[in-house]
CSV table of C-alpha atoms and ligand atoms in Angstrom, one decimal:
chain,number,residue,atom,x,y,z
A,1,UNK,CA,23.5,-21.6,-0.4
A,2,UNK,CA,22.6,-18.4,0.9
A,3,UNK,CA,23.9,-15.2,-0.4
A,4,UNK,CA,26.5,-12.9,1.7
A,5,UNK,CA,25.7,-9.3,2.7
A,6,UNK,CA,28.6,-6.4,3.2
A,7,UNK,CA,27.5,-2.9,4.5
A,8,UNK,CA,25.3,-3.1,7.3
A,9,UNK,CA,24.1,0.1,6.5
A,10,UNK,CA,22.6,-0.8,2.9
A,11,UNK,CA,23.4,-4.2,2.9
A,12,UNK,CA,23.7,-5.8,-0.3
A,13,UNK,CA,25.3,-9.2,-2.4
A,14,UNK,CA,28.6,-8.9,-3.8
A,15,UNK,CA,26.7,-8.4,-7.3
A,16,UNK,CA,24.3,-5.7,-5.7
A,17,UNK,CA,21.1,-7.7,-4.5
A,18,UNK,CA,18.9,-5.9,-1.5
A,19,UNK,CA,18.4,-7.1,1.6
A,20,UNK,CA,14.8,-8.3,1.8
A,21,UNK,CA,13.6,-7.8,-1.8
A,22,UNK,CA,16.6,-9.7,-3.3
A,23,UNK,CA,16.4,-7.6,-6.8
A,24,UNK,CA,19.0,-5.7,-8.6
A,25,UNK,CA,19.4,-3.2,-10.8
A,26,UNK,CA,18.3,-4.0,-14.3
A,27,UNK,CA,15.2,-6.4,-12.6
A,28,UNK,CA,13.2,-3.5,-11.4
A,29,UNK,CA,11.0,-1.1,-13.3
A,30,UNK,CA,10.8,2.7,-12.7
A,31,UNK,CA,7.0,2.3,-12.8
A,32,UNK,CA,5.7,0.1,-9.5
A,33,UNK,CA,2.7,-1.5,-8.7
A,34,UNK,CA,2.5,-2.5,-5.2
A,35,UNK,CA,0.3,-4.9,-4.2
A,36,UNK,CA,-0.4,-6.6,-1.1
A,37,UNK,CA,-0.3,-9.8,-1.2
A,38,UNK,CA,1.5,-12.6,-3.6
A,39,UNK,CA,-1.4,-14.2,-5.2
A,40,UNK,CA,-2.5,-10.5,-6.5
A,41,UNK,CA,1.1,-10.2,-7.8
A,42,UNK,CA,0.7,-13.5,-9.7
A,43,UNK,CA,-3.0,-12.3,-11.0
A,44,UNK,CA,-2.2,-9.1,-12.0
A,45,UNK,CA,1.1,-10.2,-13.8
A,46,UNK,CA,-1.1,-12.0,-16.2
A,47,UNK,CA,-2.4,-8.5,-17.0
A,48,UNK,CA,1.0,-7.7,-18.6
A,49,UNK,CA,2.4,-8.2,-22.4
A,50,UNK,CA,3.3,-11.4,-23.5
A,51,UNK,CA,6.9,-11.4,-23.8
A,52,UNK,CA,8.6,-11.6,-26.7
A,53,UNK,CA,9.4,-15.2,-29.0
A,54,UNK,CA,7.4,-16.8,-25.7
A,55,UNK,CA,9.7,-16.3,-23.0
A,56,UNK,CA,8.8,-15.8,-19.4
A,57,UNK,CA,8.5,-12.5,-17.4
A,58,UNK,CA,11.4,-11.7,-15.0
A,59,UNK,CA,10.4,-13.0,-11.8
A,60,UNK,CA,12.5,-13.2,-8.4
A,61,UNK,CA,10.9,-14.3,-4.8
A,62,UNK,CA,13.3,-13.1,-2.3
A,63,UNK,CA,13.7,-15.5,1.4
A,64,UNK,CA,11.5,-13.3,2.8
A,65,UNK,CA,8.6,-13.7,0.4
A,66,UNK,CA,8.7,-10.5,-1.3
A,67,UNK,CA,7.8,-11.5,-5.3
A,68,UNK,CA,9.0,-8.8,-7.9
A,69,UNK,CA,7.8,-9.6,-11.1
A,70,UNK,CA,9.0,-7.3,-14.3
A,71,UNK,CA,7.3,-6.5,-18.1
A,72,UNK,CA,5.7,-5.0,-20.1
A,73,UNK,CA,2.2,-3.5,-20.3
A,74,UNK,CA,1.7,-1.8,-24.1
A,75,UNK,CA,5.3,-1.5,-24.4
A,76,UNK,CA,6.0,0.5,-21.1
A,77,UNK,CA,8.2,-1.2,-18.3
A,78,UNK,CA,6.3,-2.4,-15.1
A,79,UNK,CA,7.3,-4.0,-12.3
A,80,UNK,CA,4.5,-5.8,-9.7
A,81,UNK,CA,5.9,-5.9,-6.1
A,82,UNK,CA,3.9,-8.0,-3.7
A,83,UNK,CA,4.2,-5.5,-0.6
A,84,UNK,CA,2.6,-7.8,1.5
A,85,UNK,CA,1.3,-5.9,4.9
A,86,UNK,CA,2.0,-2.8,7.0
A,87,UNK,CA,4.3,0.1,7.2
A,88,UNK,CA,7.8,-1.6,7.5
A,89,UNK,CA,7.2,-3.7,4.9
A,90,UNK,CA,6.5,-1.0,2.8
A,91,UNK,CA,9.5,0.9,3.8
A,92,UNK,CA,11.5,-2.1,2.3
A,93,UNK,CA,10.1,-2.5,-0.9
A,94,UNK,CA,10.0,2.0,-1.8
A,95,UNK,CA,13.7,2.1,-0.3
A,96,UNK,CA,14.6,-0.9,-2.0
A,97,UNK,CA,13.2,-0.5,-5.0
A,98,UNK,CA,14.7,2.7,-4.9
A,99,UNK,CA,18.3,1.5,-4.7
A,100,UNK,CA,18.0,-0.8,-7.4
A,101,UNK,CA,16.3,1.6,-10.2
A,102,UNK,CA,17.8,4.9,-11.7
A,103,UNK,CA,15.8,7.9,-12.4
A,104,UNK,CA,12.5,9.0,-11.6
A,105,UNK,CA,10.1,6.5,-9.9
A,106,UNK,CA,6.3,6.2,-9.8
A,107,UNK,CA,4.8,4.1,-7.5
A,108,UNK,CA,1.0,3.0,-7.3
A,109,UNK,CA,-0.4,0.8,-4.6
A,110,UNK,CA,-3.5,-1.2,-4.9
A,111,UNK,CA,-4.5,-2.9,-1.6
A,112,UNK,CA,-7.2,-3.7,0.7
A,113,UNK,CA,-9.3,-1.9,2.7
A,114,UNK,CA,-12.1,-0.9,5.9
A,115,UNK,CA,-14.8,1.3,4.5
A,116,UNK,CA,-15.2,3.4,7.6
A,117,UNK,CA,-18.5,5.7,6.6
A,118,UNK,CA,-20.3,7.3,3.6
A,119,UNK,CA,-19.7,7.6,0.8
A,120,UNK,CA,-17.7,4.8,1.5
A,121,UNK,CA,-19.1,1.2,0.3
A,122,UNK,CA,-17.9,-2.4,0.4
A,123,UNK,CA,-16.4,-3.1,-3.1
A,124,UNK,CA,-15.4,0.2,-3.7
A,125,UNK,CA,-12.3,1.2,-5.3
A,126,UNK,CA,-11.1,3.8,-2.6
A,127,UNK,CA,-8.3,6.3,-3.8
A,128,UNK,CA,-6.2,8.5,-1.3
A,129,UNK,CA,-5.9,12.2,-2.2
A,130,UNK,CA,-4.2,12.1,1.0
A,131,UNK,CA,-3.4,10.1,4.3
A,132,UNK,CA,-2.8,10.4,8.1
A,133,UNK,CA,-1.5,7.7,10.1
A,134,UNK,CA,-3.2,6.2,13.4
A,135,UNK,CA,-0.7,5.2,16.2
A,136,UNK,CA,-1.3,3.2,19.3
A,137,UNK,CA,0.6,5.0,21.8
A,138,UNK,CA,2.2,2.6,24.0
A,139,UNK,CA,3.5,4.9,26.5
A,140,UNK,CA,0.0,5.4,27.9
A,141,UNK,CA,-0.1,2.0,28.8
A,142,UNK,CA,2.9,2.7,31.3
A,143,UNK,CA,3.3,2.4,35.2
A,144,UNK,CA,4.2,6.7,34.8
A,145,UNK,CA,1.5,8.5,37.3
A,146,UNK,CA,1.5,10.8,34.1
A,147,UNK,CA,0.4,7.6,31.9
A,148,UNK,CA,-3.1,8.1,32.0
A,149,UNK,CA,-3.0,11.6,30.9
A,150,UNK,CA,-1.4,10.8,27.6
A,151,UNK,CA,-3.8,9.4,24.4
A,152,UNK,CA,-4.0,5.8,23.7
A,153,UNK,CA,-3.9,6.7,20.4
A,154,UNK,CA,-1.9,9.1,18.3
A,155,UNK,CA,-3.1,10.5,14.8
A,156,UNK,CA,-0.4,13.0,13.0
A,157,UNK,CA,-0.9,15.7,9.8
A,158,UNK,CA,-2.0,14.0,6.4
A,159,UNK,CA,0.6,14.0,3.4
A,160,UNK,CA,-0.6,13.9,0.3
A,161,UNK,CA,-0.7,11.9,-2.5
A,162,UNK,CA,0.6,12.4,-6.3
A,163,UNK,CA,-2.1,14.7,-7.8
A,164,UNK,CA,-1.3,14.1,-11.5
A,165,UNK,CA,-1.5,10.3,-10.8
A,166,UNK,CA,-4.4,10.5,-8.6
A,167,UNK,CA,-6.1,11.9,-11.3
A,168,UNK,CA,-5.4,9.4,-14.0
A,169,UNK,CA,-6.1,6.8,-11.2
A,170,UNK,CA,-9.9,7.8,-11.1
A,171,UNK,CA,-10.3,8.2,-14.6
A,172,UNK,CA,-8.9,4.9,-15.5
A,173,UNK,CA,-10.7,3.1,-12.6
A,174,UNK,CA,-14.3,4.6,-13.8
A,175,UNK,CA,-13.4,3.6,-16.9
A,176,UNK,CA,-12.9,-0.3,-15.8
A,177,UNK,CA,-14.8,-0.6,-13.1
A,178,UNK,CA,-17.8,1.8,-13.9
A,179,UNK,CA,-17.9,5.4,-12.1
A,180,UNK,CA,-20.2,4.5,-9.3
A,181,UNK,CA,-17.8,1.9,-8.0
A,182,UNK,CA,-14.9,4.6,-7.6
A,183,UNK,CA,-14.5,7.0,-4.6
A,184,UNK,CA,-11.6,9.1,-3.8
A,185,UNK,CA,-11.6,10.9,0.0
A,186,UNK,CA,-9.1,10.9,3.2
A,187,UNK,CA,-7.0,7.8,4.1
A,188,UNK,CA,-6.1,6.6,7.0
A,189,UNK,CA,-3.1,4.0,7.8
A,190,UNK,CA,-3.0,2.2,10.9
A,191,UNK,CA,-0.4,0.8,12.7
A,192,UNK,CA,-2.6,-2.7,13.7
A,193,UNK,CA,-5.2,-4.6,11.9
A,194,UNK,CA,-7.1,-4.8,15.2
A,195,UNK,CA,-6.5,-2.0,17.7
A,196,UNK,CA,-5.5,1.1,16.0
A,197,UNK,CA,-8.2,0.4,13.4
A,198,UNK,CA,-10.6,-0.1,16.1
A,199,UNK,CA,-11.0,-3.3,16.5
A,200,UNK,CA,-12.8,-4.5,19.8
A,201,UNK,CA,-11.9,-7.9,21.1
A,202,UNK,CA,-11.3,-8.9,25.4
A,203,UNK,CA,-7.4,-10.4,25.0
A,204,UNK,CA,-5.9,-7.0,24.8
A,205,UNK,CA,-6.6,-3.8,26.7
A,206,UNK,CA,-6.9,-1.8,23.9
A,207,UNK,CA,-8.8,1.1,25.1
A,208,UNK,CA,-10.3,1.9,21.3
A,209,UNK,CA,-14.0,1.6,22.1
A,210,UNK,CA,-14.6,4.8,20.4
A,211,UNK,CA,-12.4,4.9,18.1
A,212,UNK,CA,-14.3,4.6,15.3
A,213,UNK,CA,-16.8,7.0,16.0
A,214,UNK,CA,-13.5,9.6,17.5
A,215,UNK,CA,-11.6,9.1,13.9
A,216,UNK,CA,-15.4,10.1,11.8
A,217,UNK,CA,-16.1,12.7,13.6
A,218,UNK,CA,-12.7,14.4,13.7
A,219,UNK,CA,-12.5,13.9,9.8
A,220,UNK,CA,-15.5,13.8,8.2
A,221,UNK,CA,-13.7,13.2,4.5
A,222,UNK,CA,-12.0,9.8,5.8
A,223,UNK,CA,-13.2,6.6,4.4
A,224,UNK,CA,-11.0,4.1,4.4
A,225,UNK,CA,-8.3,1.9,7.1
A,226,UNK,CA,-5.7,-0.2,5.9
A,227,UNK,CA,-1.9,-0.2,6.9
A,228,UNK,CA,0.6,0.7,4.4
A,229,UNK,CA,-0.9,4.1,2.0
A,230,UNK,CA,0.8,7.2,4.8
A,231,UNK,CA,4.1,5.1,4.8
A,232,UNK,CA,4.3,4.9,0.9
A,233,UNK,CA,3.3,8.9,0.7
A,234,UNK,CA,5.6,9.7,3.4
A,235,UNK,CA,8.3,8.4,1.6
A,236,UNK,CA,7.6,9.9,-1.6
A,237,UNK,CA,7.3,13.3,0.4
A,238,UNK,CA,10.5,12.7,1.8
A,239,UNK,CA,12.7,11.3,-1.8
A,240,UNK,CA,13.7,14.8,-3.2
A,241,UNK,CA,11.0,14.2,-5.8
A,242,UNK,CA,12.4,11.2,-7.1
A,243,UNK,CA,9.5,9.1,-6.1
A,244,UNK,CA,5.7,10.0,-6.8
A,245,UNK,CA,3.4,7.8,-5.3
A,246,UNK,CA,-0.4,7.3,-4.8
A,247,UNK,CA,-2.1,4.6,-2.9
A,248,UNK,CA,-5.4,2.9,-4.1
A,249,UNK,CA,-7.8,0.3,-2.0
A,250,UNK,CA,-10.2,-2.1,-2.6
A,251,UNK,CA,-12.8,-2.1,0.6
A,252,UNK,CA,-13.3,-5.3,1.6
A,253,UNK,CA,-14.7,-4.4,5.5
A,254,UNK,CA,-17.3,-2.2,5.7
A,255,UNK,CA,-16.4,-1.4,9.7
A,256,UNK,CA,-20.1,0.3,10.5
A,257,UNK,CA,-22.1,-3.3,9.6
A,258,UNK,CA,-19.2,-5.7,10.2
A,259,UNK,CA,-19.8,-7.3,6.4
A,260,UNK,CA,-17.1,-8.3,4.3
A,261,UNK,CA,-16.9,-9.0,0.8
A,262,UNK,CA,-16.7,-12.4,-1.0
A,263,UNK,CA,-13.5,-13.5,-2.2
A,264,UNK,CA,-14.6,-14.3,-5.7
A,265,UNK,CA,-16.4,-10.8,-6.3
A,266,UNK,CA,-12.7,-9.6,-4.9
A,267,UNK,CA,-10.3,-11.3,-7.5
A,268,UNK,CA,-13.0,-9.9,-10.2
A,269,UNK,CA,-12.2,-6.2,-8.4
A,270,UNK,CA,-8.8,-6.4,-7.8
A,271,UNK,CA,-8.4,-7.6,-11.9
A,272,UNK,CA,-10.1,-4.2,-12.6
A,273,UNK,CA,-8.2,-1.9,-10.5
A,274,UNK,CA,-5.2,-4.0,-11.1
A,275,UNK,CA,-5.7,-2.6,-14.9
A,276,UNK,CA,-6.9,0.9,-14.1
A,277,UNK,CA,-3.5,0.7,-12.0
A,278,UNK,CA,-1.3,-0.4,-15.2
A,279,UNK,CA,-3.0,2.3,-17.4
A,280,UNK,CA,-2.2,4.9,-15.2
A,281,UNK,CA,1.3,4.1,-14.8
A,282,UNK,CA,2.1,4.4,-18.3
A,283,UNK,CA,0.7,7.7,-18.5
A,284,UNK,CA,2.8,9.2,-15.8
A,285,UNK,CA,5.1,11.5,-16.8
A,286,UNK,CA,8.8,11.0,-15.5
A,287,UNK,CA,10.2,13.6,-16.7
B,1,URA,N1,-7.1,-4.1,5.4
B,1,URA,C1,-7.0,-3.4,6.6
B,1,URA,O1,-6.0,-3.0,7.0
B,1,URA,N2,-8.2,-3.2,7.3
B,1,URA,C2,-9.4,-3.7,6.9
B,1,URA,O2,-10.4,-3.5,7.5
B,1,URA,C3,-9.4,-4.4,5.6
B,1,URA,C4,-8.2,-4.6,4.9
């Protein structure tokens, strides 16, 4: 049957379960990795300790397909969060998350990625020192005689991410994935897939021909697009310190030749960063 909700505001179950993630408190880690999709969840868990006297990791797939899965790794509490895609779903699982675990929080995302221009490569490990968001603006699109002076597309200040976890990010990553595979620059989240990450295509008057070429030239130190990194460093910016967060991507587009990368080199990446992920966590300091 399904579960009841009371509060609108915050809804939760009558024994304290959230609204789209379904978990409460005592299933949720103060250390996060966020990933983006399910399957990576259910890889990357594997990376965890086997639990004691062979018993099962906590694991809880809410209705709306958000998998939480809680452990180990050497001792330390994790939990894996499948994120799945864009800004609002990454609202849900940092306030969420948020609500259901006490004290300090550190979250790390590993997704996917566009590699938008050098040094950025396809199969790099792309870390965020720090993100801007890309917005299509829909109001230029309106009948308003002012319409057509206004941007298509809006791009606001970066925020930054975590510098102490940043750090142990790249030094964990070269150590599992090899130096020459890790980059760290300017990140950039979109609010689209297609348009505001300049995707061309004639269903949609997008009016983000140059988009691309606008976004390089105006940052030189960007290098990679995905959908969810600003909103998880926004957050953090705005939790009173109690959550520090940094945002990691695996480029899987490289948006100047159009290639992308095979799936089975990808599970072989994301196992890698997945770990370089884990190690870093546990060296966070909480306190
Ligand atoms: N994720 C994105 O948002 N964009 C890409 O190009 C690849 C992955």
């Amino acid at each position: 049957s399904k579960p009841s909700f009371s509060n609108a505001n915050f809804p939760t179950t009558p024994e304290g379960r959230t609204y789209h993630l379904g978990t409460k408190g005592g299933e949720v880690a103060n250390r996060i990795l966020s990933v983006g999709a399910t399957q990576r969840a259910e890889l990357l868990s594997k990376l965890l300790d086997p639990p004691p006297n062979g018993g099962q990791l906590f694991r809880y797939l809410s209705s709306r397909g958000f998998l939480t899965v809680t452990g180990e790794y050497q001792g330390t509490p994790i939990s894996i969060v499948s994120t799945q895609m864009g800004m609002p779903n990454m609202d849900f699982v940092v306030r969420e998350c948020r609500a259901v675990v006490e004290g300090p929080m550190a979250v790390v995302r590993l997704g996917t990625c566009g590699a938008l221009q050098p040094p950025a490569s396809l199969g790099q490990l792309i870390i965020a020192h720090s993100s801007i968001n890309i917005r299509r603006n829909p109001d230029a699109w309106s009948d308003l005689s002012t319409a057509s002076m206004l941007p298509a597309y809006m791009f606001t200040l970066p925020v930054q991410a975590d510098p102490h976890i940043v750090r142990l990010l790249a030094e964990e990553a070269s150590s599992t994935m090899g130096a020459s595979n890790v980059i760290s620059g300017l990140n950039a989240t979109a609010d689209s897939f297609y348009s505001s990450q300049g995707r061309v295509g004639g269903n949609f008057d997008d009016r983000n021909e140059g988009l691309i070429e606008e976004m390089c030239e105006k940052y030189p130190d960007m290098v990679s697009l995905e959908m969810e990194t600003f909103h998880l460093l926004d957050m953090a910016r705005c939790s009173g310190g109690r959550v520090r967060a940094a945002g990691m991507c695996l480029a899987l587009a490289d948006r100047k030749s159009n290639e992308m990368l095979e799936y089975a080199r990808l599970e072989q990446l994301e196992v890698e960063a997945g770990l370089a992920a884990l190690r870093a966590l546990i060296k966070t300091d909480l306190d």
